[in-house]
Amino acid sequence: MRLLITGFDPFGGQPINPSWEAVNALPDRIGRCQLDKLQIPTVFGAAARRVLARAEETQPDLILSVGQAALRGAITPEQIGINLRRATLADNAGQQPADEPILPGGPDGLFSTLPVPEMARAIQAAGIPGQVSYSAGAFVCNDVLYTLLHHFRGSGTGVGFVHVPLLPQQARPGEASLTLEQMVAGLTAAIEIL
Ligand code: PCA
């Protein structure tokens, strides 16, 4: 199976984004999946368009996007994308939408079409903190998840999203983080069951 897997570029003044660091460190093959890795910009609209353009070329069976979620302590497969843009900081193109739909008239929410609870359990079974998340926020990560879920609705192409915590070098004292090795182990375990 062809798995298109994406990570984001750094945003919000951070020098790195753990989502891309982790995706880039994954092996090219995990379980049944051959990985095609793509870095995407933290920009509303443009990020999802980049994924769609690559998917058009390569026709993947599965698409998994990975993003950074500061202050989370676990690797969190996302259950749902919502039709909302609400940004508390500007994206990498200076856009800061306040309460706009991603897709005017579209459904309020769309569930992930990857096996979310099973992925969370597989992460835990690998000894890495893992938990289902019921909100991908309303920033660019949710934008990508919702847009892809809508685009591939009913197509047989599975779409999902996983947030990863900060890396130790990004976290301020007392803030949660996971090491790159933990992120790689957790993502590998989640992909192994796909
Ligand atoms: N995290 C942001 C966008 C890019 C990223 O890595 C988010 O959670 O929306």
mmCIF file with all atom_site columns, C-alpha atoms in Angstrom, residues 68-184:
data_model
loop_
_atom_site.group_PDB
_atom_site.id
_atom_site.type_symbol
_atom_site.label_atom_id
_atom_site.label_alt_id
_atom_site.label_comp_id
_atom_site.label_asym_id
_atom_site.label_entity_id
_atom_site.label_seq_id
_atom_site.pdbx_PDB_ins_code
_atom_site.Cartn_x
_atom_site.Cartn_y
_atom_site.Cartn_z
_atom_site.occupancy
_atom_site.B_iso_or_equiv
_atom_site.pdbx_formal_charge
_atom_site.auth_seq_id
_atom_site.auth_comp_id
_atom_site.auth_asym_id
_atom_site.auth_atom_id
_atom_site.pdbx_PDB_model_num
ATOM 1   C CA . GLN A 1 68  ? 2.819   19.601 16.163 1.00 0.00 ? 68  GLN A CA 1
ATOM 2   C CA . ALA A 1 69  ? 0.566   20.077 19.170 1.00 0.00 ? 69  ALA A CA 1
ATOM 3   C CA . ALA A 1 70  ? 2.355   22.014 21.893 1.00 0.00 ? 70  ALA A CA 1
ATOM 4   C CA . LEU A 1 71  ? 1.454   21.100 25.468 1.00 0.00 ? 71  LEU A CA 1
ATOM 5   C CA . ARG A 1 72  ? 0.234   17.598 24.599 1.00 0.00 ? 72  ARG A CA 1
ATOM 6   C CA . GLY A 1 73  ? 2.125   14.782 26.281 1.00 0.00 ? 73  GLY A CA 1
ATOM 7   C CA . ALA A 1 74  ? 1.022   11.974 23.987 1.00 0.00 ? 74  ALA A CA 1
ATOM 8   C CA . ILE A 1 75  ? 0.910   11.063 20.320 1.00 0.00 ? 75  ILE A CA 1
ATOM 9   C CA . THR A 1 76  ? -2.717  11.682 19.451 1.00 0.00 ? 76  THR A CA 1
ATOM 10  C CA . PRO A 1 77  ? -4.558  10.272 16.422 1.00 0.00 ? 77  PRO A CA 1
ATOM 11  C CA . GLU A 1 78  ? -7.371  12.702 15.624 1.00 0.00 ? 78  GLU A CA 1
ATOM 12  C CA . GLN A 1 79  ? -10.965 11.469 15.445 1.00 0.00 ? 79  GLN A CA 1
ATOM 13  C CA . ILE A 1 80  ? -12.544 14.394 13.588 1.00 0.00 ? 80  ILE A CA 1
ATOM 14  C CA . GLY A 1 81  ? -11.939 17.437 11.412 1.00 0.00 ? 81  GLY A CA 1
ATOM 15  C CA . ILE A 1 82  ? -14.290 20.419 11.763 1.00 0.00 ? 82  ILE A CA 1
ATOM 16  C CA . ASN A 1 83  ? -15.418 22.976 9.205  1.00 0.00 ? 83  ASN A CA 1
ATOM 17  C CA . LEU A 1 84  ? -13.899 25.959 10.997 1.00 0.00 ? 84  LEU A CA 1
ATOM 18  C CA . ARG A 1 85  ? -10.896 28.255 10.717 1.00 0.00 ? 85  ARG A CA 1
ATOM 19  C CA . ARG A 1 86  ? -10.045 30.105 13.914 1.00 0.00 ? 86  ARG A CA 1
ATOM 20  C CA . ALA A 1 87  ? -6.427  31.129 14.351 1.00 0.00 ? 87  ALA A CA 1
ATOM 21  C CA . THR A 1 88  ? -4.940  32.564 17.516 1.00 0.00 ? 88  THR A CA 1
ATOM 22  C CA . LEU A 1 89  ? -1.673  33.203 15.668 1.00 0.00 ? 89  LEU A CA 1
ATOM 23  C CA . ALA A 1 90  ? -0.898  33.983 12.043 1.00 0.00 ? 90  ALA A CA 1
ATOM 24  C CA . ASP A 1 91  ? 0.033   31.164 9.689  1.00 0.00 ? 91  ASP A CA 1
ATOM 25  C CA . ASN A 1 92  ? 3.274   31.267 7.677  1.00 0.00 ? 92  ASN A CA 1
ATOM 26  C CA . ALA A 1 93  ? 1.604   33.473 5.044  1.00 0.00 ? 93  ALA A CA 1
ATOM 27  C CA . GLY A 1 94  ? 0.344   35.985 7.647  1.00 0.00 ? 94  GLY A CA 1
ATOM 28  C CA . GLN A 1 95  ? -3.264  34.783 7.469  1.00 0.00 ? 95  GLN A CA 1
ATOM 29  C CA . GLN A 1 96  ? -5.244  34.764 10.687 1.00 0.00 ? 96  GLN A CA 1
ATOM 30  C CA . PRO A 1 97  ? -8.837  33.823 9.910  1.00 0.00 ? 97  PRO A CA 1
ATOM 31  C CA . ALA A 1 98  ? -11.396 34.386 12.654 1.00 0.00 ? 98  ALA A CA 1
ATOM 32  C CA . ASP A 1 99  ? -14.366 32.045 12.506 1.00 0.00 ? 99  ASP A CA 1
ATOM 33  C CA . GLU A 1 100 ? -14.669 31.193 8.838  1.00 0.00 ? 100 GLU A CA 1
ATOM 34  C CA . PRO A 1 101 ? -15.821 27.906 7.388  1.00 0.00 ? 101 PRO A CA 1
ATOM 35  C CA . ILE A 1 102 ? -13.184 25.938 5.501  1.00 0.00 ? 102 ILE A CA 1
ATOM 36  C CA . LEU A 1 103 ? -15.849 24.902 3.023  1.00 0.00 ? 103 LEU A CA 1
ATOM 37  C CA . PRO A 1 104 ? -18.948 27.142 3.018  1.00 0.00 ? 104 PRO A CA 1
ATOM 38  C CA . GLY A 1 105 ? -22.003 24.905 3.255  1.00 0.00 ? 105 GLY A CA 1
ATOM 39  C CA . GLY A 1 106 ? -19.901 21.809 3.983  1.00 0.00 ? 106 GLY A CA 1
ATOM 40  C CA . PRO A 1 107 ? -20.673 19.384 6.803  1.00 0.00 ? 107 PRO A CA 1
ATOM 41  C CA . ASP A 1 108 ? -19.778 20.639 10.301 1.00 0.00 ? 108 ASP A CA 1
ATOM 42  C CA . GLY A 1 109 ? -17.489 17.709 10.990 1.00 0.00 ? 109 GLY A CA 1
ATOM 43  C CA . LEU A 1 110 ? -16.003 14.684 9.253  1.00 0.00 ? 110 LEU A CA 1
ATOM 44  C CA . PHE A 1 111 ? -14.630 11.614 11.010 1.00 0.00 ? 111 PHE A CA 1
ATOM 45  C CA . SER A 1 112 ? -11.187 10.254 10.221 1.00 0.00 ? 112 SER A CA 1
ATOM 46  C CA . THR A 1 113 ? -11.306 7.262  7.883  1.00 0.00 ? 113 THR A CA 1
ATOM 47  C CA . LEU A 1 114 ? -8.271  5.622  9.530  1.00 0.00 ? 114 LEU A CA 1
ATOM 48  C CA . PRO A 1 115 ? -8.743  3.271  12.531 1.00 0.00 ? 115 PRO A CA 1
ATOM 49  C CA . VAL A 1 116 ? -8.183  5.908  15.222 1.00 0.00 ? 116 VAL A CA 1
ATOM 50  C CA . PRO A 1 117 ? -8.666  3.917  18.464 1.00 0.00 ? 117 PRO A CA 1
ATOM 51  C CA . GLU A 1 118 ? -6.607  1.036  17.102 1.00 0.00 ? 118 GLU A CA 1
ATOM 52  C CA . MET A 1 119 ? -3.792  3.443  16.224 1.00 0.00 ? 119 MET A CA 1
ATOM 53  C CA . ALA A 1 120 ? -3.851  4.912  19.750 1.00 0.00 ? 120 ALA A CA 1
ATOM 54  C CA . ARG A 1 121 ? -3.770  1.406  21.241 1.00 0.00 ? 121 ARG A CA 1
ATOM 55  C CA . ALA A 1 122 ? -0.861  0.403  18.993 1.00 0.00 ? 122 ALA A CA 1
ATOM 56  C CA . ILE A 1 123 ? 1.116   3.457  20.154 1.00 0.00 ? 123 ILE A CA 1
ATOM 57  C CA . GLN A 1 124 ? 0.446   2.552  23.790 1.00 0.00 ? 124 GLN A CA 1
ATOM 58  C CA . ALA A 1 125 ? 1.379   -1.080 23.173 1.00 0.00 ? 125 ALA A CA 1
ATOM 59  C CA . ALA A 1 126 ? 4.756   0.129  21.904 1.00 0.00 ? 126 ALA A CA 1
ATOM 60  C CA . GLY A 1 127 ? 5.295   1.761  25.300 1.00 0.00 ? 127 GLY A CA 1
ATOM 61  C CA . ILE A 1 128 ? 4.770   5.305  24.014 1.00 0.00 ? 128 ILE A CA 1
ATOM 62  C CA . PRO A 1 129 ? 2.107   7.689  25.378 1.00 0.00 ? 129 PRO A CA 1
ATOM 63  C CA . GLY A 1 130 ? -0.800  7.557  22.934 1.00 0.00 ? 130 GLY A CA 1
ATOM 64  C CA . GLN A 1 131 ? -4.383  8.754  23.161 1.00 0.00 ? 131 GLN A CA 1
ATOM 65  C CA . VAL A 1 132 ? -7.339  9.431  20.884 1.00 0.00 ? 132 VAL A CA 1
ATOM 66  C CA . SER A 1 133 ? -7.927  13.166 20.427 1.00 0.00 ? 133 SER A CA 1
ATOM 67  C CA . TYR A 1 134 ? -11.379 14.569 19.745 1.00 0.00 ? 134 TYR A CA 1
ATOM 68  C CA . SER A 1 135 ? -10.169 17.952 18.514 1.00 0.00 ? 135 SER A CA 1
ATOM 69  C CA . ALA A 1 136 ? -7.477  18.819 15.995 1.00 0.00 ? 136 ALA A CA 1
ATOM 70  C CA . GLY A 1 137 ? -8.075  22.497 16.822 1.00 0.00 ? 137 GLY A CA 1
ATOM 71  C CA . ALA A 1 138 ? -9.125  25.064 14.218 1.00 0.00 ? 138 ALA A CA 1
ATOM 72  C CA . PHE A 1 139 ? -5.698  26.035 12.843 1.00 0.00 ? 139 PHE A CA 1
ATOM 73  C CA . VAL A 1 140 ? -3.860  24.646 9.809  1.00 0.00 ? 140 VAL A CA 1
ATOM 74  C CA . CYS A 1 141 ? -3.745  21.007 10.989 1.00 0.00 ? 141 CYS A CA 1
ATOM 75  C CA . ASN A 1 142 ? -7.520  20.818 11.207 1.00 0.00 ? 142 ASN A CA 1
ATOM 76  C CA . ASP A 1 143 ? -7.701  22.632 7.853  1.00 0.00 ? 143 ASP A CA 1
ATOM 77  C CA . VAL A 1 144 ? -5.696  19.856 6.218  1.00 0.00 ? 144 VAL A CA 1
ATOM 78  C CA . LEU A 1 145 ? -7.607  17.054 7.927  1.00 0.00 ? 145 LEU A CA 1
ATOM 79  C CA . TYR A 1 146 ? -11.046 18.434 7.069  1.00 0.00 ? 146 TYR A CA 1
ATOM 80  C CA . THR A 1 147 ? -10.141 19.340 3.479  1.00 0.00 ? 147 THR A CA 1
ATOM 81  C CA . LEU A 1 148 ? -8.657  15.910 2.767  1.00 0.00 ? 148 LEU A CA 1
ATOM 82  C CA . LEU A 1 149 ? -11.518 14.055 4.429  1.00 0.00 ? 149 LEU A CA 1
ATOM 83  C CA . HIS A 1 150 ? -13.991 16.013 2.340  1.00 0.00 ? 150 HIS A CA 1
ATOM 84  C CA . HIS A 1 151 ? -12.048 15.516 -0.875 1.00 0.00 ? 151 HIS A CA 1
ATOM 85  C CA . PHE A 1 152 ? -11.625 11.754 -0.433 1.00 0.00 ? 152 PHE A CA 1
ATOM 86  C CA . ARG A 1 153 ? -15.079 11.104 1.048  1.00 0.00 ? 153 ARG A CA 1
ATOM 87  C CA . GLY A 1 154 ? -16.373 7.761  -0.232 1.00 0.00 ? 154 GLY A CA 1
ATOM 88  C CA . SER A 1 155 ? -13.304 7.249  -2.450 1.00 0.00 ? 155 SER A CA 1
ATOM 89  C CA . GLY A 1 156 ? -11.643 4.391  -0.592 1.00 0.00 ? 156 GLY A CA 1
ATOM 90  C CA . THR A 1 157 ? -8.558  6.507  0.135  1.00 0.00 ? 157 THR A CA 1
ATOM 91  C CA . GLY A 1 158 ? -8.128  6.492  3.904  1.00 0.00 ? 158 GLY A CA 1
ATOM 92  C CA . VAL A 1 159 ? -7.346  9.863  5.480  1.00 0.00 ? 159 VAL A CA 1
ATOM 93  C CA . GLY A 1 160 ? -6.113  10.586 8.974  1.00 0.00 ? 160 GLY A CA 1
ATOM 94  C CA . PHE A 1 161 ? -4.146  12.943 11.153 1.00 0.00 ? 161 PHE A CA 1
ATOM 95  C CA . VAL A 1 162 ? -1.840  12.499 14.137 1.00 0.00 ? 162 VAL A CA 1
ATOM 96  C CA . HIS A 1 163 ? -0.586  15.273 16.421 1.00 0.00 ? 163 HIS A CA 1
ATOM 97  C CA . VAL A 1 164 ? 2.783   14.858 18.119 1.00 0.00 ? 164 VAL A CA 1
ATOM 98  C CA . PRO A 1 165 ? 4.057   16.768 21.179 1.00 0.00 ? 165 PRO A CA 1
ATOM 99  C CA . LEU A 1 166 ? 7.001   19.167 21.204 1.00 0.00 ? 166 LEU A CA 1
ATOM 100 C CA . LEU A 1 167 ? 10.559  17.839 21.136 1.00 0.00 ? 167 LEU A CA 1
ATOM 101 C CA . PRO A 1 168 ? 12.514  18.270 24.392 1.00 0.00 ? 168 PRO A CA 1
ATOM 102 C CA . GLN A 1 169 ? 14.609  21.100 22.914 1.00 0.00 ? 169 GLN A CA 1
ATOM 103 C CA . GLN A 1 170 ? 11.422  23.097 22.136 1.00 0.00 ? 170 GLN A CA 1
ATOM 104 C CA . ALA A 1 171 ? 9.656   22.608 25.449 1.00 0.00 ? 171 ALA A CA 1
ATOM 105 C CA . ARG A 1 172 ? 9.980   25.173 28.196 1.00 0.00 ? 172 ARG A CA 1
ATOM 106 C CA . PRO A 1 173 ? 10.608  23.872 31.727 1.00 0.00 ? 173 PRO A CA 1
ATOM 107 C CA . GLY A 1 174 ? 7.600   21.895 32.889 1.00 0.00 ? 174 GLY A CA 1
ATOM 108 C CA . GLU A 1 175 ? 6.108   21.546 29.379 1.00 0.00 ? 175 GLU A CA 1
ATOM 109 C CA . ALA A 1 176 ? 5.409   18.090 28.012 1.00 0.00 ? 176 ALA A CA 1
ATOM 110 C CA . SER A 1 177 ? 7.578   16.642 25.258 1.00 0.00 ? 177 SER A CA 1
ATOM 111 C CA . LEU A 1 178 ? 8.624   13.364 23.656 1.00 0.00 ? 178 LEU A CA 1
ATOM 112 C CA . THR A 1 179 ? 11.987  12.483 22.144 1.00 0.00 ? 179 THR A CA 1
ATOM 113 C CA . LEU A 1 180 ? 12.379  11.989 18.412 1.00 0.00 ? 180 LEU A CA 1
ATOM 114 C CA . GLU A 1 181 ? 12.999  8.279  19.068 1.00 0.00 ? 181 GLU A CA 1
ATOM 115 C CA . GLN A 1 182 ? 9.686   8.037  20.951 1.00 0.00 ? 182 GLN A CA 1
ATOM 116 C CA . MET A 1 183 ? 7.849   9.825  18.136 1.00 0.00 ? 183 MET A CA 1
ATOM 117 C CA . VAL A 1 184 ? 9.362   7.524  15.528 1.00 0.00 ? 184 VAL A CA 1
#
